[in-house]
Amino acid sequence: MILKKRYLVLFILSISMAAQHAPAKKQTKSILILNAIAHLGNGKIIQNSAIGFKDGKITLVADATQIRLAKDAYDETIDATGKEVYPGFIAPNSTLGLVEIDAIKSSDDESEIGVFNPNVRSIIAYNAESKVIETVRPNGILIAQITPRGGRISGTSSIVQLDSWNWQDGLMKEDDGIHLNFPSSFRQNGWWAEPAASSLNKDYSKQVGEITRFLTNAKSYLADTAKERNLIFESVKGLFDGTQTLFIHADKELQIIDAVNLALENGIKKIVIVGGFEAYKAADLLKKNNIGVLLKRVHDMPENDDQDVNLPYKMAKILTDKGIVVGLENSGNMERMNTRNLPFLAGTCAAYGLDKEQALQLITSNTAKLLGIDNLCGTLEEGKDATLFISDGDALDMRTNKISKAFIQGRTINLENHQSQLNKIYKEKFGQQ
């Protein structure tokens, strides 16, 4: 009987630990956060702040020492003395919610068969109940751009807030951009355990020509009023009328220059480089055409033997000094699980030349601008979404990034996850509560 009870307890425990936390309900009470150091996300700091929000929108951003508030102006007041307030961090070029377990094919929905797939919409495959999403929110990542992979044109991304029942509830900006994987003039040879070796890509001109023909045919189709319907060509209309951004995934200098020139020649109005390891070599072209960069994971090694070993850490500083709007992305190995480390990528950029508030902009206001959602989020400003969090200390430092409260559109979200539950269980087991 005792054994049966133990099994029953373990079964109930396993169910409770596997269950997804219900998304927070709509904000009903106005909230005021007082006395925290507020990092506004635009380079400014308020040392003793008053941040208020109601009905999901920020209604007050002020210096608490310079204003007088009526006691009943807000329904709830949070004394955050000694703590810090930040706008929610944004993870661009992310596959959160598209893959749950890499080894289980049925849980992997990040790419489609085919080469030119601009009609593929990642948002309809997004799983808002992914267990991985719960692990990124406790580090301040509250918004993500859900992005497809594969092919020459992978498809269309969309932007979501990370506390919702489904993709419809989480949607912030639908079909914000189309992702082009531009070919490289060099191919990487060998396998991961060997030194990287490169050889010329003999098909480079052919591959670039295929992209050119696709865009030319799409423009011709869109200009023709009497036509047989083509959903693939119709899906790139936003690139030509300026309602969508072309995200060009490219790292090498020649790649970036050829890709930008090709896009400009075809009348594409909004362009962002994703990856951009050698973007600093094409900085004049990028700045002239107001093209920003979502910089590849900075916790990495240089790509060539003759490069500074610290170049990846310094890249954000180099590009910022050249007048480029820079954000940080985290694609690569273990990218979904590593999304939680996004603030520490920004912290590394601060350690290698950027001012701490400039580094914060890499994952807040700059990314919001590049994704076209800066009217909604990215900074603590009146009228924007109340998507923000309170940290015990510096949120860009893994030693002090300890979030006590987080809000998405004014809703107080649950910061518990499978890992934190296990932490509590075993602390209790060994009497460390």
XYZ file of C-alpha atoms in Angstrom:
433
model
C 0.000 0.000 0.000
C 2.850 2.389 0.901
C 4.578 1.531 -2.371
C 1.380 2.278 -4.325
C 1.092 5.659 -2.591
C 4.672 6.478 -3.511
C 4.024 5.627 -7.138
C 0.867 7.745 -7.043
C 2.793 10.723 -5.626
C 5.494 10.351 -8.276
C 2.856 10.115 -11.008
C 1.081 13.281 -9.817
C 4.422 15.049 -9.485
C 5.413 14.106 -13.039
C 2.100 15.419 -14.373
C 2.402 18.704 -12.488
C 5.994 19.187 -13.666
C 5.087 18.446 -17.278
C 2.111 20.789 -17.290
C 2.468 24.116 -19.054
C 1.801 27.223 -16.997
C -1.343 29.018 -18.120
C -0.647 32.379 -19.764
C -1.324 35.397 -17.582
C -4.734 37.030 -17.743
C -5.266 40.492 -19.182
C -4.143 43.337 -16.953
C -7.059 44.648 -14.864
C -5.237 46.670 -12.186
C -2.913 49.577 -12.904
C 0.633 49.075 -11.593
C 3.329 51.524 -10.490
C 6.964 50.488 -10.057
C 8.799 52.914 -7.775
C 12.417 53.646 -6.842
C 14.147 51.294 -9.293
C 17.028 52.201 -11.596
C 15.279 52.311 -14.968
C 17.239 51.449 -18.115
C 15.024 52.946 -20.815
C 16.599 51.073 -23.723
C 17.392 54.265 -25.644
C 20.696 54.949 -23.921
C 19.169 56.811 -20.975
C 18.887 55.869 -17.297
C 16.604 57.165 -14.544
C 18.318 56.487 -11.218
C 15.159 56.725 -9.094
C 12.255 56.000 -11.397
C 8.488 55.825 -11.477
C 7.201 53.444 -14.172
C 3.421 53.112 -14.426
C 1.228 51.081 -16.740
C -2.467 50.435 -17.257
C -4.454 48.283 -19.715
C -1.218 46.838 -21.078
C 0.347 50.189 -21.979
C 2.988 52.304 -20.263
C 1.381 55.460 -18.882
C 4.242 56.959 -16.880
C 8.023 57.109 -17.184
C 9.473 59.689 -14.819
C 12.007 60.562 -12.157
C 10.289 59.711 -8.887
C 12.050 62.581 -7.114
C 10.620 65.179 -9.502
C 6.926 64.248 -9.568
C 4.101 64.075 -7.077
C 1.714 61.146 -7.312
C -1.680 60.826 -5.706
C -1.853 57.755 -3.477
C -4.772 56.349 -5.426
C -3.334 57.034 -8.903
C -2.464 53.329 -9.321
C -4.124 50.206 -7.960
C -0.865 48.468 -7.049
C 2.538 49.877 -6.130
C 5.755 47.837 -6.275
C 8.669 49.168 -4.258
C 11.718 48.197 -6.318
C 14.329 50.033 -4.283
C 17.799 48.682 -5.072
C 16.521 46.849 -8.181
C 16.634 47.616 -11.903
C 13.917 47.840 -14.555
C 14.446 46.967 -18.213
C 12.348 46.759 -21.386
C 11.745 43.147 -22.437
C 14.584 41.642 -24.464
C 13.922 40.652 -28.095
C 15.285 37.485 -29.756
C 15.389 37.909 -33.566
C 15.961 35.135 -36.130
C 14.761 32.517 -33.652
C 13.301 29.017 -34.057
C 11.657 29.008 -30.630
C 8.437 27.010 -30.811
C 9.330 25.425 -34.164
C 11.427 22.563 -32.754
C 10.967 20.903 -29.391
C 13.390 17.952 -29.489
C 15.897 17.778 -32.349
C 16.037 13.972 -32.287
C 12.256 13.616 -32.678
C 11.330 14.396 -36.264
C 7.642 14.969 -35.536
C 8.545 17.865 -33.213
C 10.768 19.562 -35.829
C 8.925 22.011 -38.098
C 11.544 24.655 -38.900
C 11.967 24.103 -42.654
C 10.130 22.995 -45.791
C 11.220 21.054 -48.868
C 12.130 23.284 -51.798
C 14.461 26.132 -52.740
C 12.277 29.250 -53.106
C 9.633 29.175 -50.370
C 8.580 32.782 -49.648
C 4.994 31.559 -49.237
C 5.949 29.403 -46.203
C 4.699 31.114 -43.017
C 6.568 30.058 -39.886
C 3.891 31.449 -37.576
C 1.356 28.698 -38.296
C 3.888 26.095 -37.078
C 4.725 28.018 -33.901
C 4.001 26.057 -30.718
C 3.250 28.561 -27.947
C 3.341 25.713 -25.403
C 6.974 24.804 -26.037
C 8.786 23.954 -22.807
C 11.851 25.806 -24.075
C 9.975 29.110 -24.103
C 9.497 28.871 -20.344
C 13.283 28.722 -19.883
C 14.058 31.980 -21.706
C 11.567 34.272 -19.949
C 13.365 34.149 -16.555
C 16.367 35.838 -18.215
C 14.256 38.662 -19.659
C 13.582 37.437 -23.203
C 9.913 38.287 -23.681
C 9.607 38.749 -27.468
C 10.899 36.696 -30.420
C 10.935 36.743 -34.199
C 9.917 33.226 -35.260
C 11.970 32.451 -38.360
C 12.020 29.491 -40.776
C 15.181 27.757 -41.991
C 16.360 26.009 -45.145
C 16.257 26.635 -48.889
C 17.412 29.724 -50.748
C 14.364 31.656 -49.567
C 13.282 30.036 -46.306
C 9.927 31.761 -45.923
C 8.280 34.428 -43.838
C 8.889 35.226 -40.177
C 6.467 36.702 -37.629
C 6.959 38.330 -34.231
C 5.341 37.077 -31.034
C 5.276 37.835 -27.341
C 6.262 34.769 -25.326
C 3.244 34.197 -23.074
C 0.220 33.007 -24.994
C -2.187 30.105 -25.482
C -1.479 29.867 -29.206
C 0.169 31.733 -32.062
C -2.886 33.884 -32.674
C -2.832 35.174 -29.087
C 0.919 35.763 -29.161
C 1.104 37.570 -32.486
C 2.608 41.069 -32.433
C 3.505 41.484 -36.115
C 2.432 38.976 -38.725
C 4.658 38.127 -41.710
C 7.141 40.914 -40.924
C 9.806 39.780 -43.387
C 11.131 37.238 -45.878
C 14.446 35.429 -45.316
C 16.995 34.961 -48.089
C 20.034 32.700 -47.587
C 22.487 34.320 -49.988
C 25.054 31.962 -51.553
C 28.717 32.328 -50.633
C 31.560 32.569 -53.136
C 33.423 30.046 -50.969
C 32.479 26.604 -49.693
C 33.529 25.203 -46.312
C 35.178 21.777 -46.602
C 35.928 19.088 -44.026
C 33.982 18.269 -40.886
C 33.658 19.958 -37.515
C 36.649 18.206 -35.908
C 39.061 19.292 -38.649
C 40.508 22.749 -39.367
C 38.173 24.647 -41.669
C 39.234 24.646 -45.308
C 37.615 26.675 -48.066
C 37.380 26.334 -51.816
C 35.805 28.499 -54.488
C 32.100 27.965 -55.058
C 32.051 27.363 -58.791
C 28.256 27.667 -58.838
C 28.208 31.101 -57.193
C 27.285 33.081 -60.336
C 24.640 30.516 -61.255
C 23.075 30.666 -57.772
C 23.015 34.475 -57.737
C 21.480 34.384 -61.207
C 18.683 32.139 -59.941
C 17.813 34.697 -57.235
C 17.867 37.505 -59.808
C 15.555 35.614 -62.156
C 13.177 34.801 -59.311
C 12.863 38.469 -58.288
C 12.557 39.609 -61.918
C 9.817 37.066 -62.615
C 8.025 38.018 -59.389
C 8.025 41.715 -60.356
C 6.755 40.895 -63.840
C 3.998 38.745 -62.389
C 2.914 41.444 -59.923
C 2.820 44.052 -62.712
C 0.649 41.860 -64.942
C -3.077 42.283 -64.334
C -4.186 39.377 -66.553
C -2.416 36.366 -65.156
C -2.772 32.863 -63.839
C -2.471 33.009 -60.072
C 0.955 32.201 -58.570
C 0.988 32.128 -54.761
C 4.788 32.039 -54.549
C 5.204 35.272 -56.519
C 2.268 36.891 -54.714
C 3.935 36.231 -51.371
C 6.880 38.576 -52.138
C 4.698 41.590 -52.936
C 5.553 43.119 -49.552
C 9.235 43.350 -50.492
C 8.443 45.683 -53.381
C 5.792 47.847 -51.715
C 7.784 48.293 -48.507
C 5.443 46.455 -46.155
C 7.951 43.638 -45.538
C 11.684 43.492 -44.829
C 14.155 41.370 -46.764
C 16.387 39.657 -44.202
C 19.569 38.655 -46.057
C 21.519 35.910 -44.285
C 25.138 36.534 -45.279
C 28.523 36.705 -43.527
C 31.232 37.374 -46.117
C 32.038 40.797 -47.571
C 31.370 39.817 -51.205
C 28.147 38.084 -50.213
C 26.893 41.179 -48.431
C 27.860 43.607 -51.224
C 26.357 41.447 -53.991
C 23.193 40.757 -51.998
C 22.581 44.408 -51.122
C 23.204 45.585 -54.687
C 20.897 42.889 -56.072
C 18.128 43.873 -53.648
C 18.503 47.591 -54.393
C 18.510 46.989 -58.166
C 15.185 45.188 -57.768
C 13.590 48.047 -55.841
C 13.460 46.323 -52.447
C 12.972 49.065 -49.885
C 13.723 47.484 -46.489
C 16.849 45.364 -46.011
C 18.539 43.870 -42.932
C 21.699 41.749 -42.909
C 21.550 38.674 -40.655
C 24.873 37.190 -39.512
C 27.111 39.865 -40.994
C 30.486 38.699 -39.677
C 32.321 40.792 -42.297
C 29.704 43.547 -42.412
C 32.276 46.039 -41.113
C 34.105 45.720 -44.469
C 30.944 46.874 -46.276
C 29.951 49.478 -43.676
C 29.907 52.430 -46.092
C 27.428 50.656 -48.391
C 25.235 49.636 -45.454
C 25.197 53.088 -43.867
C 24.504 54.829 -47.178
C 21.410 52.675 -47.705
C 20.262 52.647 -44.061
C 20.764 48.887 -43.721
C 21.141 47.418 -40.237
C 22.780 44.199 -39.058
C 21.521 41.432 -36.783
C 24.955 40.256 -35.751
C 25.660 36.522 -35.477
C 26.296 34.934 -32.078
C 29.252 36.810 -30.598
C 30.265 33.935 -28.297
C 32.221 32.374 -31.135
C 35.668 32.141 -32.704
C 36.983 34.257 -35.606
C 36.525 32.688 -39.026
C 40.064 33.172 -40.366
C 43.502 32.444 -38.920
C 44.720 36.022 -39.377
C 41.839 37.645 -37.479
C 41.942 38.998 -33.936
C 40.820 36.220 -31.588
C 38.505 38.741 -29.898
C 36.997 40.030 -33.150
C 33.537 38.445 -32.586
C 33.313 40.208 -29.201
C 34.354 43.559 -30.681
C 32.157 43.408 -33.789
C 29.162 45.239 -32.304
C 31.431 48.110 -31.226
C 33.101 48.303 -34.656
C 29.769 48.447 -36.506
C 28.189 50.878 -34.025
C 31.150 53.257 -34.416
C 30.610 53.142 -38.191
C 27.017 54.313 -37.747
C 25.261 50.977 -38.351
C 22.170 49.985 -36.348
C 23.164 46.677 -34.750
C 21.100 43.977 -33.042
C 22.127 40.533 -31.808
C 20.850 37.155 -32.981
C 21.665 33.712 -31.628
C 21.206 31.142 -34.397
C 23.497 28.121 -34.522
C 24.112 25.055 -32.372
C 21.562 24.558 -29.579
C 20.028 27.878 -30.594
C 16.643 27.473 -28.909
C 18.103 26.405 -25.561
C 20.808 29.077 -25.857
C 18.250 31.833 -26.393
C 18.338 32.375 -22.638
C 21.953 33.586 -23.024
C 21.004 36.527 -25.267
C 21.507 39.175 -22.536
C 24.970 37.793 -21.820
C 25.939 38.187 -25.484
C 25.135 41.876 -25.037
C 27.114 41.868 -21.791
C 30.154 40.547 -23.661
C 29.808 43.382 -26.193
C 29.865 45.808 -23.262
C 33.031 44.174 -21.938
C 34.683 44.710 -25.336
C 34.095 48.373 -25.991
C 30.436 49.319 -25.969
C 28.916 51.462 -23.242
C 26.586 49.320 -21.069
C 23.483 51.209 -22.270
C 24.596 50.867 -25.906
C 24.969 47.134 -25.310
C 21.442 47.015 -23.903
C 20.148 48.640 -27.113
C 21.500 45.647 -29.079
C 18.689 43.475 -27.664
C 16.019 46.150 -27.124
C 15.550 49.342 -29.165
C 17.948 48.509 -32.012
C 16.397 45.098 -32.609
C 12.911 46.615 -32.372
C 13.852 49.125 -35.102
C 15.280 46.434 -37.377
C 12.151 44.303 -36.953
C 9.796 47.246 -37.422
C 8.163 46.977 -33.989
C 9.754 50.001 -32.312
C 6.302 51.630 -32.095
C 5.284 48.816 -29.715
C 8.359 47.865 -27.682
C 12.107 48.122 -27.262
C 12.118 51.089 -24.893
C 10.344 52.218 -21.759
C 8.202 55.026 -23.170
C 4.670 56.197 -22.563
C 2.233 54.659 -25.044
C 4.283 51.530 -25.723
C 3.427 48.015 -24.569
C 4.136 47.385 -20.888
C 6.555 44.560 -21.715
C 9.280 44.883 -19.114
C 10.874 43.232 -16.091
C 12.448 43.904 -12.713
C 15.891 42.443 -12.006
C 17.763 42.300 -8.709
C 20.860 43.558 -10.548
C 22.519 44.066 -13.914
C 20.499 41.978 -16.392
C 23.441 41.713 -18.822
C 25.579 39.940 -16.221
C 24.786 36.274 -15.551
C 25.801 36.718 -11.900
C 23.179 39.405 -11.222
C 20.480 38.662 -13.809
C 17.872 37.598 -11.246
C 14.398 38.563 -12.368
C 11.781 38.910 -9.660
C 8.857 40.102 -11.811
C 8.139 40.282 -15.518
C 5.243 41.769 -17.442
C 4.098 41.201 -21.020
C 1.615 43.815 -22.224
C 0.949 44.618 -18.574
C 0.234 41.015 -17.572
C 2.271 39.594 -14.688
C 3.733 36.426 -16.178
C 4.808 33.223 -14.436
C 8.602 32.825 -14.325
C 8.537 29.207 -13.149
C 9.790 26.452 -15.452
C 10.778 22.788 -15.333
C 14.310 23.655 -14.199
C 13.236 25.948 -11.375
C 10.743 23.315 -10.199
C 13.477 20.683 -10.071
C 15.669 23.138 -8.173
C 12.993 23.554 -5.510
C 12.288 19.822 -5.281
C 15.905 18.862 -4.686
C 16.594 21.775 -2.351
C 13.698 20.497 -0.255
C 14.982 16.924 -0.480
C 18.403 17.900 0.872
C 17.123 20.462 3.367
C 18.509 23.509 1.562
C 15.326 25.569 1.482
